[in-house]
Structures are given as structure tokens and as C-alpha cells.
Short mmCIF file of C-alpha atoms in Angstrom, two decimals:
data_model
loop_
_atom_site.label_atom_id
_atom_site.label_comp_id
_atom_site.label_asym_id
_atom_site.label_seq_id
_atom_site.Cartn_x
_atom_site.Cartn_y
_atom_site.Cartn_z
CA PRO A 1 -0.13 0.23 -0.27
CA GLY A 2 1.31 3.69 -0.73
CA THR A 3 -0.28 6.02 -3.28
CA GLY A 4 -2.74 3.76 -4.23
CA MET A 5 -4.12 3.71 -0.82
CA PHE A 6 -3.99 7.14 -0.59
CA LEU A 7 -5.79 7.40 -3.61
CA LEU A 8 -8.26 5.04 -2.68
CA VAL A 9 -9.29 7.01 0.80
CA SER A 10 -9.29 10.30 -0.96
CA LEU A 11 -11.85 9.30 -3.68
CA THR A 12 -14.26 7.33 -0.94
CA LEU A 13 -14.11 10.01 1.89
CA VAL A 14 -13.36 13.11 0.11
CA LEU A 15 -15.11 12.38 -3.28
CA ARG A 16 -17.61 10.08 -1.59
CA GLN A 17 -17.27 7.52 -4.26
CA ASN A 18 -18.29 3.81 -3.57
CA PHE A 19 -15.37 1.55 -2.82
CA LEU A 20 -15.90 -0.45 -6.19
CA THR A 21 -15.83 2.78 -8.35
CA ALA A 22 -12.84 4.34 -6.47
CA THR A 23 -10.87 1.03 -6.37
CA ALA A 24 -11.11 1.16 -10.21
CA ALA A 25 -10.22 4.84 -10.40
CA THR A 26 -7.30 4.10 -8.12
CA LYS A 27 -5.85 1.00 -10.70
CA ALA A 28 -6.35 3.70 -13.30
CA LEU A 29 -4.54 6.73 -11.85
CA ASN A 30 -2.15 4.34 -10.45
CA THR A 31 -1.15 2.87 -13.70
CA ALA A 32 -1.01 6.22 -15.37
CA THR A 33 1.35 7.32 -12.87
CA ASN A 34 3.75 4.08 -13.00
CA ILE A 35 3.78 4.47 -16.89
CA GLY A 36 4.91 8.18 -16.48
CA ALA A 37 7.62 6.96 -14.12
CA LEU A 38 8.67 4.23 -16.70
CA CYS A 39 9.06 6.86 -19.32
CA VAL A 40 11.49 8.91 -16.97
CA PHE A 41 13.45 6.01 -15.82
CA PHE A 42 13.64 4.62 -19.38
CA ALA A 43 14.95 8.17 -20.71
CA GLY A 44 17.34 7.90 -18.24
CA GLY A 45 18.32 4.59 -18.92
CA HIS A 46 17.67 2.89 -15.58
CA VAL A 47 15.60 0.33 -16.11
CA LEU A 48 16.40 -3.14 -14.86
CA TRP A 49 14.71 -5.09 -17.43
CA ALA A 50 15.40 -8.44 -16.06
CA LEU A 51 13.95 -7.42 -12.59
CA ALA A 52 10.79 -5.01 -14.49
CA ILE A 53 9.58 -7.72 -16.82
CA PRO A 54 8.61 -10.70 -14.27
CA LEU A 55 7.41 -7.94 -11.95
CA ALA A 56 5.25 -6.50 -14.75
CA ILE A 57 3.75 -10.00 -15.65
CA ALA A 58 3.08 -10.93 -11.77
CA ASN A 59 1.45 -7.72 -11.23
CA MET A 60 -0.62 -7.70 -14.40
CA LEU A 61 -1.74 -11.32 -12.91
CA GLY A 62 -2.42 -10.16 -9.70
CA SER A 63 -4.83 -7.37 -10.90
CA PHE A 64 -6.97 -9.86 -13.20
CA LEU A 65 -7.47 -12.37 -10.57
CA GLY A 66 -8.21 -9.69 -8.05
CA ALA A 67 -10.69 -8.18 -10.64
CA ARG A 68 -11.95 -11.32 -10.94
CA ILE A 69 -12.64 -12.26 -7.37
CA VAL A 70 -13.99 -8.88 -6.50
CA ILE A 71 -16.45 -9.35 -9.29
CA ALA A 72 -17.37 -12.83 -8.11
CA ARG A 73 -17.69 -12.13 -4.44
CA GLY A 74 -18.23 -8.28 -4.05
CA THR A 75 -16.26 -5.79 -2.33
CA GLY A 76 -16.30 -7.33 1.29
CA LEU A 77 -13.01 -9.48 0.52
CA ILE A 78 -11.21 -6.14 -0.51
CA ARG A 79 -12.10 -4.62 2.26
CA VAL A 80 -10.98 -7.35 4.81
CA ALA A 81 -7.84 -7.92 2.56
CA LEU A 82 -7.23 -4.09 2.81
CA LEU A 83 -7.63 -3.96 6.60
CA ILE A 84 -5.00 -6.80 7.12
CA ILE A 85 -2.65 -4.78 4.78
CA VAL A 86 -2.83 -1.96 6.79
CA VAL A 87 -2.91 -3.64 10.31
CA VAL A 88 0.35 -5.51 9.21
CA LEU A 89 1.95 -2.64 7.86
CA ALA A 90 1.36 -0.47 10.93
CA ALA A 91 2.57 -3.58 13.18
CA LYS A 92 5.79 -3.48 11.01
CA LEU A 93 6.39 0.05 11.27
CA THR A 94 5.96 0.10 14.92
CA PHE A 95 8.47 -2.75 15.43
CA ASP A 96 10.85 -0.97 12.98
CA ALA A 97 10.43 2.47 15.20
CA ILE A 98 10.78 0.66 18.30
CA SER A 99 13.70 -1.71 17.25
CA PHE A 100 15.70 1.61 16.13
CA SER A 101 15.12 3.48 19.56
#
């Protein structure tokens, strides 16, 4: 979670979009920013293709499977997964902050 999480929260809370519509818009916006970043890094010759290609394939596969699951089961599963990710990330950040002290 990163940019997509901020976009999702913004679209649902500020613009009052429903969760499914906000998730779809987030995917489109995130893809556009990633393509922009790819263009910048490509122009500078800073793309590690051996890493980028397998990650891009895995990302597309995950997006395809995720979309099929949401269509089949609804947004409830996404809400639970999102909550789990946020809790795990918060726990990790807390652990990291405590271990550096």
C-alpha cells in the first residue's frame, strides 16, 4: 500500500465514491503514474529489464485475478484484505520504530 491507498481513501472519503468505483479509478490513476515513471526512468537508462518484466507480468496477473475475485464475491473481501494489509503495515512500522530506539 502506498499511492494507491492514499488515492482510495481520498476518492471514498473526499469525493464520496463507492468502494468499487474508487478502487477502479485508483487502478487507472496508479497505472498512469507508473507509466509516467517508466518513461522517465527509461529515458535516463535506469530500467532493470530482468527485474521489471517478471514484476510487470506478476502485477498484471494479480490485477486480473483480483478483479475476477471482486466481480465474483463483491467488495467485502477487498475490505478485509485492505484492513489486514493496513494492520500488518502498521505493526511492521511500529516494530521498526521500536527496534531503532
